[in-house]
Amino acid sequence: MQAIDKAPAQGSDTLLCDSQLLGFDTETTGTRAGKDAIVSASLVLRDPAAGYQGDVVGEWIINPHCAMNPKASQVNGFTDEFLAQHGEEPTEAVDQVARIIDAAQTKRIPLLAYNACFDIDMLSADLKRWGLAPLAEPLVVDPLVIDRAISKRSGRRTLEYTTQYYGVEPHGDFHDARADTVAAVDLIKPMSTLYPQVGKISLDELMQWQRSAFETWKESFNEWLSSKGRRPVTDTWL
């Protein structure tokens, strides 16, 4: 993605509302990093001054060399036959995705992904599987973590429901990597408008703000799980 090379570097004091963003989403053979694998990936470089019309998009279809979980296939529409015929070799495609992310990071362009831990874990596992260089520790924006911290609404917080809440019109069908990536990136503007404190987070503050927000959410969620006699979650956020 040559647009990364042309993009200006950002300072640590850049505010989230003004920041360029590199959106990222994957579709996979299943949900278990290390066992399942990426079959589709999308990167979307967003300049907030240009908006959606100025997006630069990279897309990959990848042959995972492992079988699709039937449930995952029902969700994302990929089949083993299609991927074997049309997918790129993962040693090339997965490495391309990772190196573009790394290039953006050198310019302090955050990687944005909805439920970022999933996509980053899947990419990291695929890099390890194929003996490729790992990702550097990324600067990340996770709209799911931000939304949980600022919006006290009830109900589901899937990407589809969250975009509806913020009035984001999808560009394509959900569970398509490109459409999901664009929708996630689109969330930052209405989030920053409705909750100005979000837009005022600087890149230097971004990771700690989200880690603290996740821990606060986890504590509350675990109280609810405990009241239902269910096991607590023990995950951390990046």
C-alpha positions as CSV (number, residue, x, y, z in Angstrom):
1,M,0.0,0.0,0.0
2,Q,2.1,2.9,-1.3
3,A,-0.2,5.4,0.4
4,I,1.5,4.6,3.7
5,D,4.8,5.7,2.3
6,K,3.3,9.0,1.3
7,A,1.4,9.6,4.5
8,P,2.9,12.2,6.9
9,A,4.2,11.0,10.3
10,Q,2.0,11.8,13.2
11,G,3.1,13.2,16.6
12,S,2.3,11.7,20.0
13,D,0.1,14.7,20.7
14,T,-2.1,14.0,17.7
15,L,-5.8,13.7,18.8
16,L,-7.8,10.7,17.8
17,C,-10.4,12.8,16.0
18,D,-7.6,14.2,13.8
19,S,-5.6,11.0,13.4
20,Q,-5.1,9.0,10.2
21,L,-6.2,5.4,10.9
22,L,-5.4,2.0,9.3
23,G,-8.5,-0.1,9.6
24,F,-8.1,-3.8,9.7
25,D,-10.4,-6.8,9.6
26,T,-10.2,-10.5,8.9
27,E,-12.5,-13.4,8.0
28,T,-11.2,-16.7,9.3
29,T,-11.7,-20.5,9.2
30,G,-12.9,-20.4,12.8
31,T,-12.3,-18.5,16.1
32,R,-9.2,-20.2,17.6
33,A,-5.9,-18.4,16.9
34,G,-3.2,-21.0,16.1
35,K,-5.6,-23.6,15.0
36,D,-7.8,-21.6,12.7
37,A,-6.4,-19.2,10.1
38,I,-7.1,-16.0,8.1
39,V,-8.9,-16.5,4.8
40,S,-9.6,-12.8,4.0
41,A,-8.1,-9.6,5.2
42,S,-8.7,-5.9,4.5
43,L,-6.7,-2.8,5.3
44,V,-8.3,0.7,4.9
45,L,-6.2,3.8,5.3
46,R,-8.5,6.7,6.3
47,D,-7.5,10.4,6.3
48,P,-10.2,12.1,8.4
49,A,-9.9,15.2,6.3
50,A,-10.9,13.2,3.2
51,G,-13.3,10.7,4.8
52,Y,-14.7,7.6,3.1
53,Q,-14.2,9.0,-0.4
54,G,-10.4,9.3,0.2
55,D,-10.0,5.7,1.6
56,V,-7.1,3.6,0.2
57,V,-8.0,-0.1,0.4
58,G,-6.0,-3.3,0.3
59,E,-7.7,-6.7,0.2
60,W,-6.4,-10.3,0.2
61,I,-8.1,-13.7,-0.3
62,I,-5.8,-16.3,1.4
63,N,-5.6,-20.1,1.0
64,P,-5.3,-21.1,4.7
65,H,-4.2,-24.7,3.9
66,C,-6.7,-25.9,6.5
67,A,-10.4,-26.7,6.4
68,M,-13.1,-24.1,7.0
69,N,-15.2,-24.7,10.1
70,P,-18.8,-25.2,8.7
71,K,-20.2,-22.6,11.0
72,A,-17.6,-20.0,10.0
73,S,-18.3,-20.8,6.3
74,Q,-22.0,-20.1,6.9
75,V,-21.1,-16.7,8.3
76,N,-18.5,-15.5,5.9
77,G,-19.4,-17.5,2.8
78,F,-16.0,-18.9,2.1
79,T,-15.6,-22.6,1.1
80,D,-12.5,-24.8,1.0
81,E,-12.9,-25.1,-2.8
82,F,-13.1,-21.4,-3.4
83,L,-10.0,-20.7,-1.2
84,A,-7.9,-23.4,-2.8
85,Q,-8.7,-22.0,-6.3
86,H,-8.6,-18.2,-5.6
87,G,-6.5,-17.8,-2.4
88,E,-3.0,-16.4,-2.4
89,E,-0.3,-18.3,-0.6
90,P,-0.3,-17.2,3.1
91,T,3.5,-16.8,3.2
92,E,3.1,-13.9,0.8
93,A,-0.3,-12.5,1.7
94,V,0.0,-12.7,5.5
95,D,3.5,-11.1,5.3
96,Q,2.2,-8.3,3.1
97,V,-0.5,-7.5,5.6
98,A,1.9,-7.4,8.5
99,R,4.5,-5.4,6.8
100,I,1.9,-2.7,5.8
101,I,0.8,-2.5,9.4
102,D,4.4,-2.2,10.6
103,A,5.0,0.6,8.0
104,A,2.0,2.5,9.3
105,Q,3.2,2.1,12.9
106,T,6.5,3.8,12.1
107,K,4.4,6.9,11.3
108,R,2.3,6.5,14.4
109,I,-0.8,5.7,12.3
110,P,-2.9,3.5,14.7
111,L,-4.3,0.1,13.6
112,L,-8.1,0.2,14.1
113,A,-10.0,-3.0,14.5
114,Y,-13.4,-3.8,16.1
115,N,-12.6,-6.3,18.9
116,A,-9.0,-5.8,18.0
117,C,-7.6,-8.7,20.1
118,F,-9.2,-11.2,17.9
119,D,-7.8,-10.0,14.6
120,I,-4.4,-9.2,16.0
121,D,-4.2,-12.6,17.7
122,M,-5.2,-14.4,14.4
123,L,-2.6,-12.4,12.4
124,S,0.1,-13.0,15.0
125,A,-0.7,-16.8,15.0
126,D,-0.6,-17.0,11.2
127,L,2.8,-15.2,11.1
128,K,4.2,-17.7,13.6
129,R,2.6,-20.6,11.7
130,W,4.4,-19.7,8.5
131,G,7.7,-18.7,10.1
132,L,7.3,-15.0,9.3
133,A,8.5,-12.0,11.2
134,P,6.2,-11.0,14.1
135,L,4.3,-7.8,14.4
136,A,5.9,-5.0,16.4
137,E,3.7,-4.1,19.4
138,P,1.1,-2.0,17.7
139,L,-0.6,1.3,18.6
140,V,-4.3,0.2,18.4
141,V,-7.8,1.8,18.3
142,D,-10.6,-0.6,19.3
143,P,-14.1,1.0,18.9
144,L,-15.6,-1.9,20.9
145,V,-13.5,-1.0,24.0
146,I,-14.2,2.7,23.5
147,D,-18.0,2.1,23.1
148,R,-18.2,0.0,26.2
149,A,-16.6,2.8,28.2
150,I,-18.7,5.7,26.9
151,S,-22.1,4.3,26.0
152,K,-24.2,2.8,28.8
153,R,-26.9,1.4,26.5
154,S,-28.2,-2.1,26.9
155,G,-28.2,-4.7,24.2
156,R,-25.7,-6.4,21.9
157,R,-22.5,-4.7,20.9
158,T,-21.7,-6.5,17.7
159,L,-20.3,-4.3,14.9
160,E,-23.7,-4.3,13.2
161,Y,-25.6,-3.2,16.3
162,T,-23.0,-0.6,17.2
163,T,-23.0,1.0,13.8
164,Q,-26.8,1.2,13.9
165,Y,-26.5,3.0,17.3
166,Y,-24.1,5.6,15.9
167,G,-26.0,6.1,12.7
168,V,-23.2,4.6,10.5
169,E,-24.5,3.4,7.1
170,P,-22.6,0.2,6.0
171,H,-20.8,0.1,2.7
172,G,-21.6,-3.5,1.8
173,D,-22.6,-6.6,3.8
174,F,-21.4,-7.4,7.3
175,H,-18.9,-10.3,7.5
176,D,-17.2,-9.0,4.4
177,A,-13.7,-7.9,5.6
178,R,-13.7,-4.7,3.6
179,A,-17.2,-3.7,4.6
180,D,-16.5,-4.5,8.2
181,T,-13.2,-2.5,8.2
182,V,-14.9,0.6,6.7
183,A,-17.8,0.4,9.1
184,A,-15.4,0.2,12.1
185,V,-13.3,3.2,10.9
186,D,-16.5,5.1,10.3
187,L,-17.4,4.8,14.0
188,I,-14.7,7.2,15.2
189,K,-16.3,10.4,13.8
190,P,-19.8,9.9,15.4
191,M,-18.2,8.6,18.6
192,S,-16.0,11.8,18.8
193,T,-19.1,14.0,18.0
194,L,-21.4,12.4,20.6
195,Y,-18.7,12.0,23.2
196,P,-16.1,14.7,22.7
197,Q,-13.8,13.2,25.3
198,V,-13.1,10.4,22.8
199,G,-11.9,12.6,20.1
200,K,-9.6,14.4,22.5
201,I,-7.6,11.3,23.4
202,S,-4.0,11.8,22.2
203,L,-2.1,9.0,20.5
204,D,0.3,9.1,23.5
205,E,-2.7,8.4,25.9
206,L,-4.5,6.0,23.6
207,M,-3.3,2.5,24.8
208,Q,-3.5,3.2,28.5
209,W,-6.9,4.8,28.1
210,Q,-8.2,1.7,26.4
211,R,-6.5,-0.7,28.8
212,S,-8.1,1.1,31.8
213,A,-11.5,1.2,30.0
214,F,-11.3,-2.6,29.4
215,E,-10.4,-3.4,33.0
216,T,-13.3,-1.2,34.2
217,W,-15.7,-3.0,31.8
218,K,-14.3,-6.4,32.8
219,E,-14.9,-5.8,36.5
220,S,-18.5,-4.8,35.9
221,F,-19.1,-7.7,33.5
222,N,-17.6,-10.2,36.0
223,E,-20.0,-8.9,38.7
224,W,-22.9,-9.7,36.3
225,L,-21.4,-13.1,35.4
226,S,-21.0,-13.9,39.1
227,S,-24.7,-13.0,39.8
228,K,-25.6,-15.6,37.2
229,G,-23.3,-18.3,38.6
230,R,-21.0,-18.1,35.6
231,R,-17.3,-18.1,35.4
232,P,-15.5,-14.7,35.2
233,V,-13.5,-13.6,32.2
234,T,-9.8,-13.3,32.7
235,D,-8.7,-11.8,29.4
236,T,-6.5,-8.7,29.2
237,W,-6.6,-6.2,26.4
238,L,-3.4,-6.2,24.3
